PDB file of C-alpha atoms in Angstrom:
ATOM      1  CA  MET V   1     -28.877 -10.044   3.857  1.00  0.00           C
ATOM      2  CA  TYR V   2     -28.948 -12.815   1.291  1.00  0.00           C
ATOM      3  CA  PRO V   3     -26.606 -14.008  -0.017  1.00  0.00           C
ATOM      4  CA  PRO V   4     -24.104 -13.325   2.748  1.00  0.00           C
ATOM      5  CA  PRO V   5     -21.075 -11.271   1.723  1.00  0.00           C
ATOM      6  CA  LEU V   6     -17.985 -13.209   0.767  1.00  0.00           C
ATOM      7  CA  PRO V   7     -15.057 -13.095   3.170  1.00  0.00           C
ATOM      8  CA  PRO V   8     -12.151 -10.948   2.015  1.00  0.00           C
ATOM      9  CA  LEU V   9      -9.497 -12.764   0.010  1.00  0.00           C
ATOM     10  CA  LEU V  10      -6.718 -11.022   1.894  1.00  0.00           C
ATOM     11  CA  PRO V  11      -6.531 -10.651   5.635  1.00  0.00           C
ATOM     12  CA  GLN V  12      -7.071  -7.227   7.158  1.00  0.00           C
ATOM     13  CA  VAL V  13      -3.655  -6.139   8.343  1.00  0.00           C
ATOM     14  CA  ASP V  14      -3.262  -3.575  11.109  1.00  0.00           C
ATOM     15  CA  LEU V  15       0.173  -1.997  10.717  1.00  0.00           C
ATOM     16  CA  THR V  16       1.684   1.229  11.976  1.00  0.00           C
ATOM     17  CA  ASP V  17       2.293   4.037   9.488  1.00  0.00           C
ATOM     18  CA  PHE V  18       6.009   3.222   9.442  1.00  0.00           C
ATOM     19  CA  GLN V  19       5.341  -0.496   8.880  1.00  0.00           C
ATOM     20  CA  TRP V  20       3.115   0.397   5.912  1.00  0.00           C
ATOM     21  CA  GLN V  21       5.875   2.672   4.599  1.00  0.00           C
ATOM     22  CA  LEU V  22       8.484  -0.063   4.996  1.00  0.00           C
ATOM     23  CA  LEU V  23       6.275  -2.712   3.379  1.00  0.00           C
ATOM     24  CA  SER V  24       5.493  -0.377   0.495  1.00  0.00           C
ATOM     25  CA  TYR V  25       9.174   0.391  -0.003  1.00  0.00           C
ATOM     26  CA  VAL V  26      10.238  -3.257   0.013  1.00  0.00           C
ATOM     27  CA  ALA V  27       7.333  -4.193  -2.301  1.00  0.00           C
ATOM     28  CA  SER V  28       8.149  -1.495  -4.846  1.00  0.00           C
ATOM     29  CA  ALA V  29      11.955  -1.658  -4.728  1.00  0.00           C
ATOM     30  CA  SER V  30      13.516  -2.590  -8.052  1.00  0.00           C
ATOM     31  CA  VAL V  31      16.669  -3.906  -6.364  1.00  0.00           C
ATOM     32  CA  PRO V  32      17.024  -6.035  -3.221  1.00  0.00           C
ATOM     33  CA  VAL V  33      16.732  -3.984  -0.044  1.00  0.00           C
ATOM     34  CA  PRO V  34      19.693  -4.531   2.302  1.00  0.00           C
ATOM     35  CA  ASP V  35      18.833  -5.860   5.760  1.00  0.00           C
ATOM     36  CA  PRO V  36      19.862  -3.115   8.225  1.00  0.00           C
ATOM     37  CA  ASP V  37      20.651  -5.787  10.828  1.00  0.00           C
ATOM     38  CA  ARG V  38      23.789  -6.503   8.787  1.00  0.00           C
ATOM     39  CA  GLY V  39      25.069  -3.091   9.899  1.00  0.00           C
ATOM     40  CA  GLY V  40      27.457  -0.721   8.134  1.00  0.00           C
ATOM     41  CA  SER V  41      26.615  -0.001   4.512  1.00  0.00           C
ATOM     42  CA  ALA V  42      23.264  -1.822   4.724  1.00  0.00           C
ATOM     43  CA  ALA V  43      22.064   0.577   7.427  1.00  0.00           C
ATOM     44  CA  ASP V  44      23.392   3.508   5.373  1.00  0.00           C
ATOM     45  CA  ALA V  45      21.527   2.278   2.292  1.00  0.00           C
ATOM     46  CA  VAL V  46      18.249   2.101   4.226  1.00  0.00           C
ATOM     47  CA  ALA V  47      18.867   5.580   5.662  1.00  0.00           C
ATOM     48  CA  GLY V  48      19.651   6.816   2.142  1.00  0.00           C
ATOM     49  CA  VAL V  49      16.061   6.211   1.035  1.00  0.00           C
ATOM     50  CA  GLY V  50      14.642   8.103   4.008  1.00  0.00           C
ATOM     51  CA  LEU V  51      13.959   5.187   6.360  1.00  0.00           C
ATOM     52  CA  ASP V  52      15.279   5.260   9.900  1.00  0.00           C
ATOM     53  CA  PRO V  53      17.466   2.129  10.319  1.00  0.00           C
ATOM     54  CA  GLU V  54      16.605   1.878  14.030  1.00  0.00           C
ATOM     55  CA  GLN V  55      12.887   2.033  13.271  1.00  0.00           C
ATOM     56  CA  VAL V  56      13.353  -0.578  10.532  1.00  0.00           C
ATOM     57  CA  ARG V  57      15.116  -2.862  13.042  1.00  0.00           C
ATOM     58  CA  ALA V  58      12.251  -2.354  15.505  1.00  0.00           C
ATOM     59  CA  ASP V  59       9.390  -2.925  13.040  1.00  0.00           C
ATOM     60  CA  LEU V  60      10.890  -5.509  10.706  1.00  0.00           C
ATOM     61  CA  PRO V  61      10.323  -8.515  13.028  1.00  0.00           C
ATOM     62  CA  THR V  62       6.572  -7.856  12.919  1.00  0.00           C
ATOM     63  CA  LEU V  63       6.535  -7.821   9.119  1.00  0.00           C
ATOM     64  CA  VAL V  64       8.594 -11.016   9.056  1.00  0.00           C
ATOM     65  CA  TRP V  65       6.333 -12.679  11.637  1.00  0.00           C
ATOM     66  CA  LEU V  66       3.250 -11.736   9.589  1.00  0.00           C
ATOM     67  CA  LYS V  67       5.009 -13.273   6.549  1.00  0.00           C
ATOM     68  CA  LEU V  68       4.812 -10.010   4.604  1.00  0.00           C
ATOM     69  CA  VAL V  69       8.596  -9.645   4.302  1.00  0.00           C
ATOM     70  CA  ALA V  70      11.311 -12.300   4.281  1.00  0.00           C
ATOM     71  CA  ARG V  71      15.031 -12.117   4.961  1.00  0.00           C
ATOM     72  CA  LYS V  72      17.262 -13.840   2.436  1.00  0.00           C
ATOM     73  CA  GLU V  73      21.032 -13.653   2.152  1.00  0.00           C
ATOM     74  CA  GLY V  74      21.313 -10.245   3.807  1.00  0.00           C
ATOM     75  CA  THR V  75      18.438  -8.646   1.940  1.00  0.00           C
ATOM     76  CA  LEU V  76      14.762  -8.013   2.532  1.00  0.00           C
ATOM     77  CA  MET V  77      12.271  -9.393   0.047  1.00  0.00           C
ATOM     78  CA  VAL V  78       8.524  -8.959  -0.088  1.00  0.00           C
ATOM     79  CA  THR V  79       6.568 -12.208   0.029  1.00  0.00           C
ATOM     80  CA  ASP V  80       3.636 -12.892  -2.277  1.00  0.00           C
ATOM     81  CA  LEU V  81       1.284 -12.126   0.607  1.00  0.00           C
ATOM     82  CA  GLY V  82       3.193  -8.924   1.406  1.00  0.00           C
ATOM     83  CA  ALA V  83       2.988  -7.763  -2.216  1.00  0.00           C
ATOM     84  CA  ALA V  84      -0.735  -8.491  -2.323  1.00  0.00           C
ATOM     85  CA  VAL V  85      -1.359  -6.593   0.927  1.00  0.00           C
ATOM     86  CA  ALA V  86       0.796  -3.623  -0.162  1.00  0.00           C
ATOM     87  CA  PHE V  87      -0.779  -3.337  -3.590  1.00  0.00           C
ATOM     88  CA  ARG V  88      -4.296  -3.773  -2.201  1.00  0.00           C
ATOM     89  CA  ALA V  89      -3.654  -0.830   0.140  1.00  0.00           C
ATOM     90  CA  LEU V  90      -2.359   1.206  -2.800  1.00  0.00           C
ATOM     91  CA  TYR V  91      -5.430   0.276  -4.870  1.00  0.00           C
ATOM     92  CA  GLU V  92      -7.834   1.197  -2.062  1.00  0.00           C
ATOM     93  CA  SER V  93      -6.076   4.529  -1.581  1.00  0.00           C
ATOM     94  CA  ALA V  94      -6.318   5.315  -5.304  1.00  0.00           C
ATOM     95  CA  GLU V  95      -9.976   4.249  -5.376  1.00  0.00           C
ATOM     96  CA  GLU V  96     -10.752   6.540  -2.443  1.00  0.00           C
ATOM     97  CA  ARG V  97      -8.935   9.450  -4.084  1.00  0.00           C
ATOM     98  CA  LEU V  98     -10.791   8.903  -7.366  1.00  0.00           C
ATOM     99  CA  GLY V  99     -14.094   8.844  -5.464  1.00  0.00           C
ATOM    100  CA  GLU V 100     -13.253  12.178  -3.848  1.00  0.00           C
ATOM    101  CA  ILE V 101     -12.441  13.673  -7.257  1.00  0.00           C
ATOM    102  CA  ALA V 102     -15.731  12.383  -8.677  1.00  0.00           C
ATOM    103  CA  ARG V 103     -17.664  13.897  -5.737  1.00  0.00           C
ATOM    104  CA  LEU V 104     -15.894  17.230  -6.274  1.00  0.00           C
ATOM    105  CA  ALA V 105     -16.750  17.197  -9.980  1.00  0.00           C
ATOM    106  CA  ALA V 106     -20.384  16.328  -9.195  1.00  0.00           C
ATOM    107  CA  ALA V 107     -20.594  19.207  -6.733  1.00  0.00           C
ATOM    108  CA  HIS V 108     -19.526  21.617  -9.493  1.00  0.00           C
ATOM    109  CA  GLU V 109     -21.502  19.993 -12.304  1.00  0.00           C
ATOM    110  CA  GLU V 110     -23.542  23.109 -13.023  1.00  0.00           C
ATOM    111  CA  GLU V 111     -20.406  25.207 -13.577  1.00  0.00           C
ATOM    112  CA  ALA V 112     -18.528  22.610 -15.672  1.00  0.00           C
ATOM    113  CA  PRO V 113     -20.899  19.911 -16.934  1.00  0.00           C
ATOM    114  CA  ARG V 114     -18.479  18.476 -19.519  1.00  0.00           C
ATOM    115  CA  LEU V 115     -15.754  18.102 -16.908  1.00  0.00           C
ATOM    116  CA  ALA V 116     -18.176  16.444 -14.469  1.00  0.00           C
ATOM    117  CA  ARG V 117     -19.333  13.989 -17.168  1.00  0.00           C
ATOM    118  CA  GLY V 118     -15.742  13.196 -18.095  1.00  0.00           C
ATOM    119  CA  VAL V 119     -14.710  12.601 -14.491  1.00  0.00           C
ATOM    120  CA  ARG V 120     -17.798  10.426 -13.898  1.00  0.00           C
ATOM    121  CA  ARG V 121     -16.986   8.331 -16.982  1.00  0.00           C
ATOM    122  CA  LEU V 122     -13.379   8.037 -15.850  1.00  0.00           C
ATOM    123  CA  ALA V 123     -14.461   6.886 -12.383  1.00  0.00           C
ATOM    124  CA  GLN V 124     -16.778   4.287 -13.936  1.00  0.00           C
ATOM    125  CA  GLY V 125     -14.021   3.000 -16.207  1.00  0.00           C
ATOM    126  CA  ALA V 126     -15.808   4.117 -19.371  1.00  0.00           C
ATOM    127  CA  LEU V 127     -12.858   6.203 -20.610  1.00  0.00           C
TER     128      LEU V 127
END
């Protein structure tokens, strides 16, 4: 194939479901996320948002090693790379979902042609 495809701008990251959940949470948090390794109230705060503090302690070193999350003054912060990876995954998920909706609308185009046209235009960015 000519020209050859460009390499991806972001590395492909292979994380567990919980690591993706943790990265997504840290990336979207509006306040600093307490580091559960500090114990006590920090572990309670992490548990309060539905994350298992023990699982966070187990998976956090991988995210830190991959430079997706950083520890700073007792809190967890997403790095620029971590934010890019998290938001790329969110974008790809939304793109896939929109594609599925467009395929569903196309499959029922005869029954609802206006809806199918509207969904197709939405998927193409024309709306």
